[in-house]
CSV table of C-alpha atoms and ligand atoms in Angstrom, one decimal:
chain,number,residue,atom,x,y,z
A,26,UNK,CA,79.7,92.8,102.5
A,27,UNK,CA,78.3,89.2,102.3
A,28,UNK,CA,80.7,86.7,101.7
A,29,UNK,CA,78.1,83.7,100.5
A,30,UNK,CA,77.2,86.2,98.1
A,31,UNK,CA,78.0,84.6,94.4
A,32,UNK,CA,80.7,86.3,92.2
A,33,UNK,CA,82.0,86.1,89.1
A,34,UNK,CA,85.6,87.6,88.1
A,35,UNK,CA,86.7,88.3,84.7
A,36,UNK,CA,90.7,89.0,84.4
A,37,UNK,CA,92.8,89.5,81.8
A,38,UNK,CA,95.4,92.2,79.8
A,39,UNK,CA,94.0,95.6,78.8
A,40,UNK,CA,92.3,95.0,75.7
A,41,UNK,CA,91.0,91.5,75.7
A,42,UNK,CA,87.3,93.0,76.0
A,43,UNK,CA,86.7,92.4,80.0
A,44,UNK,CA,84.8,95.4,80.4
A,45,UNK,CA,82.3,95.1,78.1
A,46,UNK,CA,81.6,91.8,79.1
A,47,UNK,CA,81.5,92.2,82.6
A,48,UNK,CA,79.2,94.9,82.4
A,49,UNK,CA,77.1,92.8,80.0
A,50,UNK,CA,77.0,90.1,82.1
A,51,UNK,CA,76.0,92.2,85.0
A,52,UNK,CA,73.0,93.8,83.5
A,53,UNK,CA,71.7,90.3,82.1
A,54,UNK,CA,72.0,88.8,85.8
A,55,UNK,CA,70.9,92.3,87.7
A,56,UNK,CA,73.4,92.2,89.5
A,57,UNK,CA,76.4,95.0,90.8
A,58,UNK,CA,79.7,95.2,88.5
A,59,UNK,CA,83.3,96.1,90.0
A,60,UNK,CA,85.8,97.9,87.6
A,61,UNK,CA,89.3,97.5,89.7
A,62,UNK,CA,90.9,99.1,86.8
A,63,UNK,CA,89.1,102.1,87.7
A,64,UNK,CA,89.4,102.2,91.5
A,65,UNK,CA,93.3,102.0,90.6
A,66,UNK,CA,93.1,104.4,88.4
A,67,UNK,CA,90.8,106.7,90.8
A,68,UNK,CA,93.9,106.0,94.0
A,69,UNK,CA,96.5,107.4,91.9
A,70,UNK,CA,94.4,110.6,90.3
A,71,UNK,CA,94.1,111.6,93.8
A,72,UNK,CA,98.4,110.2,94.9
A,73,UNK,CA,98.6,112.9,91.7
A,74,UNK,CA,96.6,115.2,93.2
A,75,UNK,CA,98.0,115.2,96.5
A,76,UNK,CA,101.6,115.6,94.9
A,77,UNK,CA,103.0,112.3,96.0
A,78,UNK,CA,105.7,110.7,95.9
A,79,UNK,CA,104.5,107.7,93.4
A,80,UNK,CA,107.4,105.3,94.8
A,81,UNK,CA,106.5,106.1,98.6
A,82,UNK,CA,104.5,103.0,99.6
A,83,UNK,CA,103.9,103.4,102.9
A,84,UNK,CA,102.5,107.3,101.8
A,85,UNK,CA,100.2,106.4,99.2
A,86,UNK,CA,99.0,103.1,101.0
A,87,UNK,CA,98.0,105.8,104.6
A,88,UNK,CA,96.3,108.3,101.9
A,89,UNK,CA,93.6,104.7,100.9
A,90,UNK,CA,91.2,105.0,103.5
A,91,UNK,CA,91.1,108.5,103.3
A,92,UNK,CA,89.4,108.6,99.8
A,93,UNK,CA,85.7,108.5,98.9
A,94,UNK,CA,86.0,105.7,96.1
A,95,UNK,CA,82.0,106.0,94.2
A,96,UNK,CA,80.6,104.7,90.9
A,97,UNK,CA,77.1,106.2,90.7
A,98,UNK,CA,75.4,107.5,87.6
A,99,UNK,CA,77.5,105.8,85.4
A,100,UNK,CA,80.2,107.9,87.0
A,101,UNK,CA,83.8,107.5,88.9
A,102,UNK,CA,83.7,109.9,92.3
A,103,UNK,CA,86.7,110.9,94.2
A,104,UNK,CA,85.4,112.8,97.1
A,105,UNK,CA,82.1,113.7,95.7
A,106,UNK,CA,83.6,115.0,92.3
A,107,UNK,CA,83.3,113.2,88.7
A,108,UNK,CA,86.6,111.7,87.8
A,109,UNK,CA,85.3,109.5,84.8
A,110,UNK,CA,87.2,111.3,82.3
A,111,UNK,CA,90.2,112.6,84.1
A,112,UNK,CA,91.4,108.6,85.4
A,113,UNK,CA,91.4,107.4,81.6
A,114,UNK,CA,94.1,110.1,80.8
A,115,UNK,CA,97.8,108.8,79.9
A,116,UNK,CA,99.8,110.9,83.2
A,117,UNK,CA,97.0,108.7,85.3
A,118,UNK,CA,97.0,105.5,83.1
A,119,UNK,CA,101.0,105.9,83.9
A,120,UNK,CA,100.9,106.7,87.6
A,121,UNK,CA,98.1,103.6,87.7
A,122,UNK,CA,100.5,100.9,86.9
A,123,UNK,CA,103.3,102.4,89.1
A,124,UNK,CA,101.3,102.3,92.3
A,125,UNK,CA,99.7,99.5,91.3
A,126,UNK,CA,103.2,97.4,91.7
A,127,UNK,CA,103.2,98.6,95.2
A,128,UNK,CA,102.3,95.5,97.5
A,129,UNK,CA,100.9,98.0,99.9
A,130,UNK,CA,98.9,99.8,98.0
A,131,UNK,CA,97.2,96.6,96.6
A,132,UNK,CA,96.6,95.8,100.2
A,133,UNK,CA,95.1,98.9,101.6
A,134,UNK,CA,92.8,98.4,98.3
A,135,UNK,CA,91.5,95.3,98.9
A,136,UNK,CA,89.0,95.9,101.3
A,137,UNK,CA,87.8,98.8,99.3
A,138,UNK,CA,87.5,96.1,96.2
A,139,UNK,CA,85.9,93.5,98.5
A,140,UNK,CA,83.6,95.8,99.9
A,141,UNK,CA,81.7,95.8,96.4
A,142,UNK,CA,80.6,92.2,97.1
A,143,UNK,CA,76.9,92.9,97.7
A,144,UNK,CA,73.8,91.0,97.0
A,145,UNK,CA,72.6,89.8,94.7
A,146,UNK,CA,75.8,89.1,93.4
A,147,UNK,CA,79.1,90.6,92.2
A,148,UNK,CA,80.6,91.0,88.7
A,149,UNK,CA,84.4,91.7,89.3
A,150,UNK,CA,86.8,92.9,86.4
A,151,UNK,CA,90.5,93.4,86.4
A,152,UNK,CA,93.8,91.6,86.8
A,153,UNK,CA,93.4,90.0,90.1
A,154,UNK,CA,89.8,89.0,90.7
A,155,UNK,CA,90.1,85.5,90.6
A,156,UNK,CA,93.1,84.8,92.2
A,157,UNK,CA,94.0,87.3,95.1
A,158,UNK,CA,90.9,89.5,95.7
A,159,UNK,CA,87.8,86.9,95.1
A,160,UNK,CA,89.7,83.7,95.0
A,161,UNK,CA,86.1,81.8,96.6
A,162,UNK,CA,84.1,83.7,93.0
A,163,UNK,CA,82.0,81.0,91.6
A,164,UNK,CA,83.1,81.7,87.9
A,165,UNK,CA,86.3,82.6,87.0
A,166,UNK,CA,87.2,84.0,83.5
A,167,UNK,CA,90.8,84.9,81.6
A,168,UNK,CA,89.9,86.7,78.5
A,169,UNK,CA,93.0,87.6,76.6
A,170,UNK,CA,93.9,88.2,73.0
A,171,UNK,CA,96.6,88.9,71.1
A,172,UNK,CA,98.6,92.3,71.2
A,173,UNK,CA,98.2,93.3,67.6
A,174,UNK,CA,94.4,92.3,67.7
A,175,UNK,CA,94.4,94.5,71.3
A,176,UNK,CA,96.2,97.4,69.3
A,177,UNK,CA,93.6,97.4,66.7
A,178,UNK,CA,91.1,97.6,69.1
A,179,UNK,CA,92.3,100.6,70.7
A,180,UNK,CA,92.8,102.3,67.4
A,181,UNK,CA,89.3,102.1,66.7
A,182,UNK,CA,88.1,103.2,69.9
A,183,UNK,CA,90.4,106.5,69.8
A,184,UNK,CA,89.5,107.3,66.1
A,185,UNK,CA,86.0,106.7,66.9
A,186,UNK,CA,86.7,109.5,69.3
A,187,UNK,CA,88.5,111.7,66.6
A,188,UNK,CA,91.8,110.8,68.2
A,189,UNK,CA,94.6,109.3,66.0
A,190,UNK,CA,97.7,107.0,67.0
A,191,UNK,CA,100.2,104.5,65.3
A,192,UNK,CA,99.6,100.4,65.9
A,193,UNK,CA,103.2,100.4,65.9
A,194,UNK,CA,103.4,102.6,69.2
A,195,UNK,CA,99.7,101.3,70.5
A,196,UNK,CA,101.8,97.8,70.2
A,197,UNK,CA,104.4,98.9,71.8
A,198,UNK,CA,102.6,100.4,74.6
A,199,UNK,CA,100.3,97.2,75.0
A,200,UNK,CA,103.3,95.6,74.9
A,201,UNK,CA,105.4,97.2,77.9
A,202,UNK,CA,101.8,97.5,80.2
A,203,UNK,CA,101.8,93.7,80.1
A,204,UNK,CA,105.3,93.2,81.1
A,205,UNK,CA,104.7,95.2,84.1
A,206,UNK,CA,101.4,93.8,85.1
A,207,UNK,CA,103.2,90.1,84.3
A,208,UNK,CA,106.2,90.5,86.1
A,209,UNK,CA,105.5,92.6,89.1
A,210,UNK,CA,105.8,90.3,92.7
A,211,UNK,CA,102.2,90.5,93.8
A,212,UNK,CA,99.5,89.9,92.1
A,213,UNK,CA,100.8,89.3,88.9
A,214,UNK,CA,98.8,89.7,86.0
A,215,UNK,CA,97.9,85.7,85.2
A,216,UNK,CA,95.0,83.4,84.7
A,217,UNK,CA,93.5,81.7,88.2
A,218,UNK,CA,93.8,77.7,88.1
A,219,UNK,CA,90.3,76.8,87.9
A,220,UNK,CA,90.1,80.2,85.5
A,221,UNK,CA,88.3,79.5,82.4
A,222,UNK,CA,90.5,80.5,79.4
A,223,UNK,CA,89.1,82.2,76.4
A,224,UNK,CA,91.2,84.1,73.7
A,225,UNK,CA,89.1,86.8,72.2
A,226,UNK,CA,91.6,87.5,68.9
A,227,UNK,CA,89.1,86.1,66.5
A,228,UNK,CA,85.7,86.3,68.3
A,229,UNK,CA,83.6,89.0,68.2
A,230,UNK,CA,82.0,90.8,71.5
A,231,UNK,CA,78.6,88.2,70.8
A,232,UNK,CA,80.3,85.4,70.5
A,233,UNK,CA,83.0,86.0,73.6
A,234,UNK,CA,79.5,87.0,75.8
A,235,UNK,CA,77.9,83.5,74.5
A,236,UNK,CA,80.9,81.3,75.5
A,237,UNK,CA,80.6,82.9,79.1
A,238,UNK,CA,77.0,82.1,79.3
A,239,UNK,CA,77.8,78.5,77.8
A,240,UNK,CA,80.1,78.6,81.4
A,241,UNK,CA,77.5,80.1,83.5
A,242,UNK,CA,74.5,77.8,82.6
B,28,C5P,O1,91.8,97.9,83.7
B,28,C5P,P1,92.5,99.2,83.5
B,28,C5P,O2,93.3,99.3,82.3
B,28,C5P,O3,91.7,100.4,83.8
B,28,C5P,O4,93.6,99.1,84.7
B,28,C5P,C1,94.6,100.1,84.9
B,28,C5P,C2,95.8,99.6,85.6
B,28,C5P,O5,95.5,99.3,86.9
B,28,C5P,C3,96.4,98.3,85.0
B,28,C5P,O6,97.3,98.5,83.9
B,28,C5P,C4,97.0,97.6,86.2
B,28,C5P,O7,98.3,98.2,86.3
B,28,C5P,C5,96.2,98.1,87.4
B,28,C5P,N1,95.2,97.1,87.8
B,28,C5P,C6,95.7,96.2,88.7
B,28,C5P,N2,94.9,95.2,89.2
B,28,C5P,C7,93.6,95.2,88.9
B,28,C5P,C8,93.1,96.2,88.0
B,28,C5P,C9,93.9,97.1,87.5
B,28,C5P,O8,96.9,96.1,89.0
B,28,C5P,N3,92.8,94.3,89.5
């Protein structure tokens, strides 16, 4: 890792389009991407694996270092095995946000996050980029948007994969994943001070990735 390397962290609810701009901003600058979602999602496939207790902190946090954590190939690895589709499933989207409220897990995963800090330079994306994990980034984004506008959103992306769900429940479920990321006691889910703020509800993808670059330059 080299910490004067520059990075740029963009936070914000599930939904708000983070992804897609962190990974466009990435390829326009060359430069390496971090989903945290993903490594969160990747710790508790393999807590679900191993059969663990999902409340037992001081468990799951000892099992960290043990993992090999990869993104290669457009790929997420856990020990040398393809885990892309398996960590977008509901039982690990679920398990995610439960050890993700454990201050020792968050911990034992920082290094891990930090570790993606490589020249020349670092796109970050997830809850806590800007204010616990890179607070030194450069740039600091808070995309968010509203939950019926992050419902929709989803709804398209399942039926574009032949899935089909209710906005009522999509709300709902939007709804209740914000609470928890909101209110949990570390690293709550909430915009860094010197964050720039930008609400996605009525911009498209475009326009969001034009206001960042307005930022940027
Ligand atoms: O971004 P994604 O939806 O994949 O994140 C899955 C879950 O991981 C979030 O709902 C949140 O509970 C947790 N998470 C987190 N901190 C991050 C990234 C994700 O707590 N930096």
């Amino acid at each position: 890792m080299n910490e004067q390397t520059l990075v740029i962290t963009i936070d914000g609810p599930a939904g708000a389009g983070k992804g897609t701009i962190a990974c466009r901003l990435a390829d326009k600058l060359g430069w390496h991407m971090l989903d945290s979602g993903a490594i969160y999602r990747v710790a508790a496939l393999a807590a679900l694996r191993q059969h663990l207790d999902l409340q037992d902190e001081t468990t799951l946090a000892a099992m960290i270092p043990t993992l090999q954590i990869e993104f290669k190939q457009g790929e997420a690895w856990l020990d040398g095995v393809i885990v892309t589709g398996e960590i977008r499933n509901e039982t690990c989207a679920s398990a995610t946000s439960q050890i993700a409220a454990l201050p020792a897990v968050r911990a034992a995963l920082l290094e891990v996050q930090r570790h993606f800090q490589q020249a020349p330079g670092l796109v970050a994306d997830g809850r806590d980029m800007g204010t616990v994990v890179f607070p030194e980034a450069s740039h600091k984004f808070y995309l968010t948007a509203s939950a019926e506008i992050r419902a929709e959103r989803r709804l398209k992306q399942l039926s574009e994969q032949g899935l089909s769900a209710k906005l009522c429940d999509l709300i709902q479920d939007i709804n209740a994943r914000d609470e928890r990321d909101a209110n949990r006691p570390v690293a709550p889910l909430k915009p860094a001070d010197d964050a720039v703020l930008i609400d996605t509800s009525s911009l498209d993808q475009d326009e969001v990735f034009a206001a960042v670059l307005h930022h940027i330059a």
